């Protein structure tokens, strides 16, 4: 049984992001400290479901998505941001920016799927480790 499906996790992440003031807070952390908003919210969702993620677990989760974030999500975000000031000067920039924003969101959804797969493996390893010393 899966700890969380990607669809459940994406929905819960969206709900947490929509809490008044939360998006601004997270985006500030993203811009100032490089916080991965998707990872942060995913870990919150896991914790809320009773899946304890210690510092090592959070680091493993980050390791799992680091390349995807650096090579896919962040470049899409950079292009989207670069297009924003051009929207007044370039007639098709707004449409292109919207398409890139949709691609960025899709890339984040893929990241959530990666994290869900990672969580299942992490929990299985944790369960195996906790029962390994148990003799009946």
JSON list of N, CA and C in Angstrom, two decimals, residues 44-121:
[
{"chain": "A", "resi": 44, "resn": "UNK", "atom": "N", "xyz": [5.73, 18.21, 4.95]},
{"chain": "A", "resi": 44, "resn": "UNK", "atom": "CA", "xyz": [4.63, 18.57, 5.86]},
{"chain": "A", "resi": 44, "resn": "UNK", "atom": "C", "xyz": [3.47, 17.60, 5.71]},
{"chain": "A", "resi": 45, "resn": "UNK", "atom": "N", "xyz": [3.14, 17.27, 4.47]},
{"chain": "A", "resi": 45, "resn": "UNK", "atom": "CA", "xyz": [2.04, 16.32, 4.22]},
{"chain": "A", "resi": 45, "resn": "UNK", "atom": "C", "xyz": [2.36, 14.95, 4.81]},
{"chain": "A", "resi": 46, "resn": "UNK", "atom": "N", "xyz": [3.58, 14.50, 4.63]},
{"chain": "A", "resi": 46, "resn": "UNK", "atom": "CA", "xyz": [4.00, 13.20, 5.17]},
{"chain": "A", "resi": 46, "resn": "UNK", "atom": "C", "xyz": [3.89, 13.21, 6.69]},
{"chain": "A", "resi": 47, "resn": "UNK", "atom": "N", "xyz": [4.38, 14.29, 7.31]},
{"chain": "A", "resi": 47, "resn": "UNK", "atom": "CA", "xyz": [4.31, 14.42, 8.77]},
{"chain": "A", "resi": 47, "resn": "UNK", "atom": "C", "xyz": [2.85, 14.41, 9.24]},
{"chain": "A", "resi": 48, "resn": "UNK", "atom": "N", "xyz": [2.00, 15.12, 8.53]},
{"chain": "A", "resi": 48, "resn": "UNK", "atom": "CA", "xyz": [0.58, 15.19, 8.90]},
{"chain": "A", "resi": 48, "resn": "UNK", "atom": "C", "xyz": [-0.09, 13.83, 8.82]},
{"chain": "A", "resi": 49, "resn": "UNK", "atom": "N", "xyz": [0.43, 12.96, 7.97]},
{"chain": "A", "resi": 49, "resn": "UNK", "atom": "CA", "xyz": [-0.11, 11.60, 7.85]},
{"chain": "A", "resi": 49, "resn": "UNK", "atom": "C", "xyz": [0.55, 10.63, 8.83]},
{"chain": "A", "resi": 50, "resn": "UNK", "atom": "N", "xyz": [1.43, 11.17, 9.67]},
{"chain": "A", "resi": 50, "resn": "UNK", "atom": "CA", "xyz": [2.06, 10.34, 10.70]},
{"chain": "A", "resi": 50, "resn": "UNK", "atom": "C", "xyz": [3.36, 9.69, 10.28]},
{"chain": "A", "resi": 51, "resn": "UNK", "atom": "N", "xyz": [3.91, 10.09, 9.13]},
{"chain": "A", "resi": 51, "resn": "UNK", "atom": "CA", "xyz": [5.18, 9.53, 8.67]},
{"chain": "A", "resi": 51, "resn": "UNK", "atom": "C", "xyz": [6.31, 10.45, 9.12]},
{"chain": "A", "resi": 52, "resn": "UNK", "atom": "N", "xyz": [7.01, 10.01, 10.13]},
{"chain": "A", "resi": 52, "resn": "UNK", "atom": "CA", "xyz": [8.07, 10.84, 10.71]},
{"chain": "A", "resi": 52, "resn": "UNK", "atom": "C", "xyz": [9.28, 10.86, 9.78]},
{"chain": "A", "resi": 53, "resn": "UNK", "atom": "N", "xyz": [9.69, 12.06, 9.42]},
{"chain": "A", "resi": 53, "resn": "UNK", "atom": "CA", "xyz": [10.89, 12.23, 8.59]},
{"chain": "A", "resi": 53, "resn": "UNK", "atom": "C", "xyz": [11.92, 12.97, 9.42]},
{"chain": "A", "resi": 54, "resn": "UNK", "atom": "N", "xyz": [12.96, 12.27, 9.83]},
{"chain": "A", "resi": 54, "resn": "UNK", "atom": "CA", "xyz": [14.03, 12.92, 10.57]},
{"chain": "A", "resi": 54, "resn": "UNK", "atom": "C", "xyz": [14.94, 13.66, 9.58]},
{"chain": "A", "resi": 55, "resn": "UNK", "atom": "N", "xyz": [15.99, 14.27, 10.10]},
{"chain": "A", "resi": 55, "resn": "UNK", "atom": "CA", "xyz": [16.90, 15.04, 9.24]},
{"chain": "A", "resi": 55, "resn": "UNK", "atom": "C", "xyz": [17.49, 14.18, 8.13]},
{"chain": "A", "resi": 56, "resn": "UNK", "atom": "N", "xyz": [17.82, 12.94, 8.44]},
{"chain": "A", "resi": 56, "resn": "UNK", "atom": "CA", "xyz": [18.37, 12.04, 7.42]},
{"chain": "A", "resi": 56, "resn": "UNK", "atom": "C", "xyz": [17.33, 11.75, 6.34]},
{"chain": "A", "resi": 57, "resn": "UNK", "atom": "N", "xyz": [16.09, 11.53, 6.76]},
{"chain": "A", "resi": 57, "resn": "UNK", "atom": "CA", "xyz": [15.03, 11.27, 5.80]},
{"chain": "A", "resi": 57, "resn": "UNK", "atom": "C", "xyz": [14.78, 12.46, 4.89]},
{"chain": "A", "resi": 58, "resn": "UNK", "atom": "N", "xyz": [14.76, 13.65, 5.47]},
{"chain": "A", "resi": 58, "resn": "UNK", "atom": "CA", "xyz": [14.57, 14.86, 4.66]},
{"chain": "A", "resi": 58, "resn": "UNK", "atom": "C", "xyz": [15.73, 15.04, 3.67]},
{"chain": "A", "resi": 59, "resn": "UNK", "atom": "N", "xyz": [16.94, 14.71, 4.13]},
{"chain": "A", "resi": 59, "resn": "UNK", "atom": "CA", "xyz": [18.10, 14.81, 3.25]},
{"chain": "A", "resi": 59, "resn": "UNK", "atom": "C", "xyz": [18.00, 13.80, 2.11]},
{"chain": "A", "resi": 60, "resn": "UNK", "atom": "N", "xyz": [17.55, 12.60, 2.42]},
{"chain": "A", "resi": 60, "resn": "UNK", "atom": "CA", "xyz": [17.35, 11.58, 1.37]},
{"chain": "A", "resi": 60, "resn": "UNK", "atom": "C", "xyz": [16.31, 12.05, 0.36]},
{"chain": "A", "resi": 61, "resn": "UNK", "atom": "N", "xyz": [15.23, 12.64, 0.86]},
{"chain": "A", "resi": 61, "resn": "UNK", "atom": "CA", "xyz": [14.18, 13.14, -0.04]},
{"chain": "A", "resi": 61, "resn": "UNK", "atom": "C", "xyz": [14.76, 14.22, -0.95]},
{"chain": "A", "resi": 62, "resn": "UNK", "atom": "N", "xyz": [15.55, 15.11, -0.37]},
{"chain": "A", "resi": 62, "resn": "UNK", "atom": "CA", "xyz": [16.18, 16.17, -1.16]},
{"chain": "A", "resi": 62, "resn": "UNK", "atom": "C", "xyz": [17.13, 15.57, -2.20]},
{"chain": "A", "resi": 63, "resn": "UNK", "atom": "N", "xyz": [17.91, 14.58, -1.78]},
{"chain": "A", "resi": 63, "resn": "UNK", "atom": "CA", "xyz": [18.84, 13.92, -2.71]},
{"chain": "A", "resi": 63, "resn": "UNK", "atom": "C", "xyz": [18.08, 13.28, -3.88]},
{"chain": "A", "resi": 64, "resn": "UNK", "atom": "N", "xyz": [16.92, 12.73, -3.58]},
{"chain": "A", "resi": 64, "resn": "UNK", "atom": "CA", "xyz": [16.10, 12.05, -4.59]},
{"chain": "A", "resi": 64, "resn": "UNK", "atom": "C", "xyz": [15.69, 12.99, -5.72]},
{"chain": "A", "resi": 65, "resn": "UNK", "atom": "N", "xyz": [15.40, 14.24, -5.39]},
{"chain": "A", "resi": 65, "resn": "UNK", "atom": "CA", "xyz": [14.86, 15.17, -6.39]},
{"chain": "A", "resi": 65, "resn": "UNK", "atom": "C", "xyz": [15.84, 16.27, -6.80]},
{"chain": "A", "resi": 66, "resn": "UNK", "atom": "N", "xyz": [17.03, 16.26, -6.23]},
{"chain": "A", "resi": 66, "resn": "UNK", "atom": "CA", "xyz": [18.00, 17.36, -6.47]},
{"chain": "A", "resi": 66, "resn": "UNK", "atom": "C", "xyz": [18.28, 17.57, -7.96]},
{"chain": "A", "resi": 67, "resn": "UNK", "atom": "N", "xyz": [18.62, 16.52, -8.68]},
{"chain": "A", "resi": 67, "resn": "UNK", "atom": "CA", "xyz": [18.94, 16.68, -10.11]},
{"chain": "A", "resi": 67, "resn": "UNK", "atom": "C", "xyz": [17.73, 17.15, -10.90]},
{"chain": "A", "resi": 68, "resn": "UNK", "atom": "N", "xyz": [16.57, 16.58, -10.61]},
{"chain": "A", "resi": 68, "resn": "UNK", "atom": "CA", "xyz": [15.34, 16.98, -11.31]},
{"chain": "A", "resi": 68, "resn": "UNK", "atom": "C", "xyz": [15.07, 18.47, -11.09]},
{"chain": "A", "resi": 69, "resn": "UNK", "atom": "N", "xyz": [15.18, 18.88, -9.84]},
{"chain": "A", "resi": 69, "resn": "UNK", "atom": "CA", "xyz": [14.94, 20.29, -9.51]},
{"chain": "A", "resi": 69, "resn": "UNK", "atom": "C", "xyz": [15.94, 21.18, -10.25]},
{"chain": "A", "resi": 70, "resn": "UNK", "atom": "N", "xyz": [17.22, 20.82, -10.20]},
{"chain": "A", "resi": 70, "resn": "UNK", "atom": "CA", "xyz": [18.27, 21.66, -10.80]},
{"chain": "A", "resi": 70, "resn": "UNK", "atom": "C", "xyz": [18.24, 21.68, -12.32]},
{"chain": "A", "resi": 71, "resn": "UNK", "atom": "N", "xyz": [17.90, 20.55, -12.92]},
{"chain": "A", "resi": 71, "resn": "UNK", "atom": "CA", "xyz": [17.98, 20.45, -14.38]},
{"chain": "A", "resi": 71, "resn": "UNK", "atom": "C", "xyz": [16.67, 20.68, -15.10]},
{"chain": "A", "resi": 72, "resn": "UNK", "atom": "N", "xyz": [15.55, 20.60, -14.37]},
{"chain": "A", "resi": 72, "resn": "UNK", "atom": "CA", "xyz": [14.25, 20.76, -15.03]},
{"chain": "A", "resi": 72, "resn": "UNK", "atom": "C", "xyz": [13.43, 21.89, -14.40]},
{"chain": "A", "resi": 73, "resn": "UNK", "atom": "N", "xyz": [13.13, 21.78, -13.12]},
{"chain": "A", "resi": 73, "resn": "UNK", "atom": "CA", "xyz": [12.22, 22.75, -12.48]},
{"chain": "A", "resi": 73, "resn": "UNK", "atom": "C", "xyz": [12.83, 24.15, -12.46]},
{"chain": "A", "resi": 74, "resn": "UNK", "atom": "N", "xyz": [14.03, 24.28, -11.96]},
{"chain": "A", "resi": 74, "resn": "UNK", "atom": "CA", "xyz": [14.64, 25.61, -11.85]},
{"chain": "A", "resi": 74, "resn": "UNK", "atom": "C", "xyz": [14.87, 26.29, -13.19]},
{"chain": "A", "resi": 75, "resn": "UNK", "atom": "N", "xyz": [15.34, 25.58, -14.23]},
{"chain": "A", "resi": 75, "resn": "UNK", "atom": "CA", "xyz": [15.46, 26.26, -15.53]},
{"chain": "A", "resi": 75, "resn": "UNK", "atom": "C", "xyz": [14.12, 26.75, -16.07]},
{"chain": "A", "resi": 76, "resn": "UNK", "atom": "N", "xyz": [13.07, 25.97, -15.90]},
{"chain": "A", "resi": 76, "resn": "UNK", "atom": "CA", "xyz": [11.75, 26.43, -16.34]},
{"chain": "A", "resi": 76, "resn": "UNK", "atom": "C", "xyz": [11.34, 27.68, -15.57]},
{"chain": "A", "resi": 77, "resn": "UNK", "atom": "N", "xyz": [11.59, 27.67, -14.27]},
{"chain": "A", "resi": 77, "resn": "UNK", "atom": "CA", "xyz": [11.25, 28.83, -13.43]},
{"chain": "A", "resi": 77, "resn": "UNK", "atom": "C", "xyz": [12.04, 30.07, -13.89]},
{"chain": "A", "resi": 78, "resn": "UNK", "atom": "N", "xyz": [13.31, 29.88, -14.20]},
{"chain": "A", "resi": 78, "resn": "UNK", "atom": "CA", "xyz": [14.14, 31.00, -14.65]},
{"chain": "A", "resi": 78, "resn": "UNK", "atom": "C", "xyz": [13.63, 31.60, -15.95]},
{"chain": "A", "resi": 79, "resn": "UNK", "atom": "N", "xyz": [13.23, 30.74, -16.88]},
{"chain": "A", "resi": 79, "resn": "UNK", "atom": "CA", "xyz": [12.70, 31.24, -18.16]},
{"chain": "A", "resi": 79, "resn": "UNK", "atom": "C", "xyz": [11.38, 31.97, -17.92]},
{"chain": "A", "resi": 80, "resn": "UNK", "atom": "N", "xyz": [10.52, 31.38, -17.09]},
{"chain": "A", "resi": 80, "resn": "UNK", "atom": "CA", "xyz": [9.23, 32.04, -16.79]},
{"chain": "A", "resi": 80, "resn": "UNK", "atom": "C", "xyz": [9.46, 33.42, -16.19]},
{"chain": "A", "resi": 81, "resn": "UNK", "atom": "N", "xyz": [10.37, 33.51, -15.25]},
{"chain": "A", "resi": 81, "resn": "UNK", "atom": "CA", "xyz": [10.65, 34.80, -14.61]},
{"chain": "A", "resi": 81, "resn": "UNK", "atom": "C", "xyz": [11.28, 35.79, -15.60]},
{"chain": "A", "resi": 82, "resn": "UNK", "atom": "N", "xyz": [12.12, 35.30, -16.47]},
{"chain": "A", "resi": 82, "resn": "UNK", "atom": "CA", "xyz": [12.77, 36.18, -17.45]},
{"chain": "A", "resi": 82, "resn": "UNK", "atom": "C", "xyz": [11.75, 36.76, -18.43]},
{"chain": "A", "resi": 83, "resn": "UNK", "atom": "N", "xyz": [10.70, 36.02, -18.70]},
{"chain": "A", "resi": 83, "resn": "UNK", "atom": "CA", "xyz": [9.68, 36.49, -19.64]},
{"chain": "A", "resi": 83, "resn": "UNK", "atom": "C", "xyz": [8.76, 37.56, -19.05]},
{"chain": "A", "resi": 84, "resn": "UNK", "atom": "N", "xyz": [8.62, 37.58, -17.75]},
{"chain": "A", "resi": 84, "resn": "UNK", "atom": "CA", "xyz": [7.67, 38.50, -17.12]},
{"chain": "A", "resi": 84, "resn": "UNK", "atom": "C", "xyz": [7.89, 39.97, -17.53]},
{"chain": "A", "resi": 85, "resn": "UNK", "atom": "N", "xyz": [9.11, 40.50, -17.42]},
{"chain": "A", "resi": 85, "resn": "UNK", "atom": "CA", "xyz": [9.29, 41.90, -17.82]},
{"chain": "A", "resi": 85, "resn": "UNK", "atom": "C", "xyz": [9.18, 42.13, -19.33]},
{"chain": "A", "resi": 86, "resn": "UNK", "atom": "N", "xyz": [9.23, 41.09, -20.11]},
{"chain": "A", "resi": 86, "resn": "UNK", "atom": "CA", "xyz": [9.17, 41.22, -21.56]},
{"chain": "A", "resi": 86, "resn": "UNK", "atom": "C", "xyz": [7.73, 41.23, -22.09]},
{"chain": "A", "resi": 87, "resn": "UNK", "atom": "N", "xyz": [6.79, 40.94, -21.22]},
{"chain": "A", "resi": 87, "resn": "UNK", "atom": "CA", "xyz": [5.40, 40.79, -21.68]},
{"chain": "A", "resi": 87, "resn": "UNK", "atom": "C", "xyz": [4.84, 42.08, -22.27]},
{"chain": "A", "resi": 88, "resn": "UNK", "atom": "N", "xyz": [5.31, 43.22, -21.83]},
{"chain": "A", "resi": 88, "resn": "UNK", "atom": "CA", "xyz": [4.82, 44.49, -22.39]},
{"chain": "A", "resi": 88, "resn": "UNK", "atom": "C", "xyz": [5.44, 44.79, -23.75]},
{"chain": "A", "resi": 89, "resn": "UNK", "atom": "N", "xyz": [6.65, 44.29, -23.98]},
{"chain": "A", "resi": 89, "resn": "UNK", "atom": "CA", "xyz": [7.37, 44.61, -25.22]},
{"chain": "A", "resi": 89, "resn": "UNK", "atom": "C", "xyz": [7.20, 43.57, -26.32]},
{"chain": "A", "resi": 90, "resn": "UNK", "atom": "N", "xyz": [6.95, 42.33, -25.93]},
{"chain": "A", "resi": 90, "resn": "UNK", "atom": "CA", "xyz": [6.86, 41.23, -26.90]},
{"chain": "A", "resi": 90, "resn": "UNK", "atom": "C", "xyz": [5.43, 40.70, -26.88]},
{"chain": "A", "resi": 91, "resn": "UNK", "atom": "N", "xyz": [4.75, 40.80, -28.01]},
{"chain": "A", "resi": 91, "resn": "UNK", "atom": "CA", "xyz": [3.32, 40.48, -28.04]},
{"chain": "A", "resi": 91, "resn": "UNK", "atom": "C", "xyz": [2.99, 39.04, -27.65]},
{"chain": "A", "resi": 92, "resn": "UNK", "atom": "N", "xyz": [3.82, 38.10, -28.00]},
{"chain": "A", "resi": 92, "resn": "UNK", "atom": "CA", "xyz": [3.52, 36.70, -27.69]},
{"chain": "A", "resi": 92, "resn": "UNK", "atom": "C", "xyz": [4.18, 36.20, -26.40]},
{"chain": "A", "resi": 93, "resn": "UNK", "atom": "N", "xyz": [4.83, 37.07, -25.68]},
{"chain": "A", "resi": 93, "resn": "UNK", "atom": "CA", "xyz": [5.55, 36.66, -24.47]},
{"chain": "A", "resi": 93, "resn": "UNK", "atom": "C", "xyz": [4.60, 36.13, -23.40]},
{"chain": "A", "resi": 94, "resn": "UNK", "atom": "N", "xyz": [3.43, 36.73, -23.26]},
{"chain": "A", "resi": 94, "resn": "UNK", "atom": "CA", "xyz": [2.49, 36.29, -22.22]},
{"chain": "A", "resi": 94, "resn": "UNK", "atom": "C", "xyz": [2.02, 34.87, -22.48]},
{"chain": "A", "resi": 95, "resn": "UNK", "atom": "N", "xyz": [1.72, 34.57, -23.73]},
{"chain": "A", "resi": 95, "resn": "UNK", "atom": "CA", "xyz": [1.27, 33.22, -24.07]},
{"chain": "A", "resi": 95, "resn": "UNK", "atom": "C", "xyz": [2.39, 32.20, -23.83]},
{"chain": "A", "resi": 96, "resn": "UNK", "atom": "N", "xyz": [3.59, 32.55, -24.25]},
{"chain": "A", "resi": 96, "resn": "UNK", "atom": "CA", "xyz": [4.73, 31.66, -24.02]},
{"chain": "A", "resi": 96, "resn": "UNK", "atom": "C", "xyz": [4.98, 31.48, -22.53]},
{"chain": "A", "resi": 97, "resn": "UNK", "atom": "N", "xyz": [4.90, 32.56, -21.78]},
{"chain": "A", "resi": 97, "resn": "UNK", "atom": "CA", "xyz": [5.11, 32.49, -20.33]},
{"chain": "A", "resi": 97, "resn": "UNK", "atom": "C", "xyz": [4.08, 31.57, -19.68]},
{"chain": "A", "resi": 98, "resn": "UNK", "atom": "N", "xyz": [2.83, 31.65, -20.11]},
{"chain": "A", "resi": 98, "resn": "UNK", "atom": "CA", "xyz": [1.78, 30.78, -19.56]},
{"chain": "A", "resi": 98, "resn": "UNK", "atom": "C", "xyz": [2.08, 29.31, -19.87]},
{"chain": "A", "resi": 99, "resn": "UNK", "atom": "N", "xyz": [2.56, 29.04, -21.07]},
{"chain": "A", "resi": 99, "resn": "UNK", "atom": "CA", "xyz": [2.91, 27.66, -21.43]},
{"chain": "A", "resi": 99, "resn": "UNK", "atom": "C", "xyz": [4.08, 27.15, -20.58]},
{"chain": "A", "resi": 100, "resn": "UNK", "atom": "N", "xyz": [5.05, 28.00, -20.36]},
{"chain": "A", "resi": 100, "resn": "UNK", "atom": "CA", "xyz": [6.20, 27.60, -19.55]},
{"chain": "A", "resi": 100, "resn": "UNK", "atom": "C", "xyz": [5.77, 27.42, -18.09]},
{"chain": "A", "resi": 101, "resn": "UNK", "atom": "N", "xyz": [4.89, 28.28, -17.62]},
{"chain": "A", "resi": 101, "resn": "UNK", "atom": "CA", "xyz": [4.38, 28.12, -16.25]},
{"chain": "A", "resi": 101, "resn": "UNK", "atom": "C", "xyz": [3.65, 26.78, -16.10]},
{"chain": "A", "resi": 102, "resn": "UNK", "atom": "N", "xyz": [2.86, 26.41, -17.10]},
{"chain": "A", "resi": 102, "resn": "UNK", "atom": "CA", "xyz": [2.17, 25.12, -17.07]},
{"chain": "A", "resi": 102, "resn": "UNK", "atom": "C", "xyz": [3.19, 23.97, -17.07]},
{"chain": "A", "resi": 103, "resn": "UNK", "atom": "N", "xyz": [4.26, 24.12, -17.84]},
{"chain": "A", "resi": 103, "resn": "UNK", "atom": "CA", "xyz": [5.31, 23.10, -17.85]},
{"chain": "A", "resi": 103, "resn": "UNK", "atom": "C", "xyz": [6.03, 23.03, -16.51]},
{"chain": "A", "resi": 104, "resn": "UNK", "atom": "N", "xyz": [6.25, 24.17, -15.90]},
{"chain": "A", "resi": 104, "resn": "UNK", "atom": "CA", "xyz": [6.89, 24.21, -14.57]},
{"chain": "A", "resi": 104, "resn": "UNK", "atom": "C", "xyz": [6.02, 23.48, -13.54]},
{"chain": "A", "resi": 105, "resn": "UNK", "atom": "N", "xyz": [4.72, 23.74, -13.58]},
{"chain": "A", "resi": 105, "resn": "UNK", "atom": "CA", "xyz": [3.81, 23.05, -12.66]},
{"chain": "A", "resi": 105, "resn": "UNK", "atom": "C", "xyz": [3.79, 21.55, -12.92]},
{"chain": "A", "resi": 106, "resn": "UNK", "atom": "N", "xyz": [3.82, 21.16, -14.19]},
{"chain": "A", "resi": 106, "resn": "UNK", "atom": "CA", "xyz": [3.87, 19.73, -14.52]},
{"chain": "A", "resi": 106, "resn": "UNK", "atom": "C", "xyz": [5.17, 19.11, -14.02]},
{"chain": "A", "resi": 107, "resn": "UNK", "atom": "N", "xyz": [6.26, 19.83, -14.14]},
{"chain": "A", "resi": 107, "resn": "UNK", "atom": "CA", "xyz": [7.55, 19.33, -13.63]},
{"chain": "A", "resi": 107, "resn": "UNK", "atom": "C", "xyz": [7.50, 19.16, -12.12]},
{"chain": "A", "resi": 108, "resn": "UNK", "atom": "N", "xyz": [6.81, 20.07, -11.44]},
{"chain": "A", "resi": 108, "resn": "UNK", "atom": "CA", "xyz": [6.66, 19.94, -9.99]},
{"chain": "A", "resi": 108, "resn": "UNK", "atom": "C", "xyz": [5.78, 18.74, -9.64]},
{"chain": "A", "resi": 109, "resn": "UNK", "atom": "N", "xyz": [4.77, 18.48, -10.46]},
{"chain": "A", "resi": 109, "resn": "UNK", "atom": "CA", "xyz": [3.94, 17.28, -10.23]},
{"chain": "A", "resi": 109, "resn": "UNK", "atom": "C", "xyz": [4.76, 16.01, -10.39]},
{"chain": "A", "resi": 110, "resn": "UNK", "atom": "N", "xyz": [5.64, 15.99, -11.38]},
{"chain": "A", "resi": 110, "resn": "UNK", "atom": "CA", "xyz": [6.54, 14.85, -11.56]},
{"chain": "A", "resi": 110, "resn": "UNK", "atom": "C", "xyz": [7.41, 14.69, -10.31]},
{"chain": "A", "resi": 111, "resn": "UNK", "atom": "N", "xyz": [7.89, 15.81, -9.79]},
{"chain": "A", "resi": 111, "resn": "UNK", "atom": "CA", "xyz": [8.70, 15.78, -8.57]},
{"chain": "A", "resi": 111, "resn": "UNK", "atom": "C", "xyz": [7.91, 15.18, -7.41]},
{"chain": "A", "resi": 112, "resn": "UNK", "atom": "N", "xyz": [6.65, 15.51, -7.30]},
{"chain": "A", "resi": 112, "resn": "UNK", "atom": "CA", "xyz": [5.81, 14.94, -6.24]},
{"chain": "A", "resi": 112, "resn": "UNK", "atom": "C", "xyz": [5.71, 13.43, -6.42]},
{"chain": "A", "resi": 113, "resn": "UNK", "atom": "N", "xyz": [5.56, 12.97, -7.65]},
{"chain": "A", "resi": 113, "resn": "UNK", "atom": "CA", "xyz": [5.53, 11.53, -7.91]},
{"chain": "A", "resi": 113, "resn": "UNK", "atom": "C", "xyz": [6.83, 10.86, -7.50]},
{"chain": "A", "resi": 114, "resn": "UNK", "atom": "N", "xyz": [7.95, 11.52, -7.78]},
{"chain": "A", "resi": 114, "resn": "UNK", "atom": "CA", "xyz": [9.25, 10.99, -7.37]},
{"chain": "A", "resi": 114, "resn": "UNK", "atom": "C", "xyz": [9.33, 10.89, -5.85]},
{"chain": "A", "resi": 115, "resn": "UNK", "atom": "N", "xyz": [8.83, 11.91, -5.17]},
{"chain": "A", "resi": 115, "resn": "UNK", "atom": "CA", "xyz": [8.86, 11.91, -3.71]},
{"chain": "A", "resi": 115, "resn": "UNK", "atom": "C", "xyz": [7.95, 10.84, -3.11]},
{"chain": "A", "resi": 116, "resn": "UNK", "atom": "N", "xyz": [6.80, 10.61, -3.74]},
{"chain": "A", "resi": 116, "resn": "UNK", "atom": "CA", "xyz": [5.91, 9.54, -3.26]},
{"chain": "A", "resi": 116, "resn": "UNK", "atom": "C", "xyz": [6.58, 8.17, -3.38]},
{"chain": "A", "resi": 117, "resn": "UNK", "atom": "N", "xyz": [7.24, 7.94, -4.51]},
{"chain": "A", "resi": 117, "resn": "UNK", "atom": "CA", "xyz": [7.97, 6.68, -4.69]},
{"chain": "A", "resi": 117, "resn": "UNK", "atom": "C", "xyz": [9.08, 6.56, -3.65]},
{"chain": "A", "resi": 118, "resn": "UNK", "atom": "N", "xyz": [9.81, 7.65, -3.44]},
{"chain": "A", "resi": 118, "resn": "UNK", "atom": "CA", "xyz": [10.88, 7.64, -2.45]},
{"chain": "A", "resi": 118, "resn": "UNK", "atom": "C", "xyz": [10.31, 7.33, -1.06]},
{"chain": "A", "resi": 119, "resn": "UNK", "atom": "N", "xyz": [9.20, 7.97, -0.69]},
{"chain": "A", "resi": 119, "resn": "UNK", "atom": "CA", "xyz": [8.62, 7.77, 0.64]},
{"chain": "A", "resi": 119, "resn": "UNK", "atom": "C", "xyz": [8.26, 6.31, 0.87]},
{"chain": "A", "resi": 120, "resn": "UNK", "atom": "N", "xyz": [7.68, 5.67, -0.12]},
{"chain": "A", "resi": 120, "resn": "UNK", "atom": "CA", "xyz": [7.34, 4.25, 0.03]},
{"chain": "A", "resi": 120, "resn": "UNK", "atom": "C", "xyz": [8.59, 3.42, 0.32]},
{"chain": "A", "resi": 121, "resn": "UNK", "atom": "N", "xyz": [9.66, 3.68, -0.42]},
{"chain": "A", "resi": 121, "resn": "UNK", "atom": "CA", "xyz": [10.91, 2.93, -0.21]},
{"chain": "A", "resi": 121, "resn": "UNK", "atom": "C", "xyz": [11.52, 3.26, 1.15]}
]
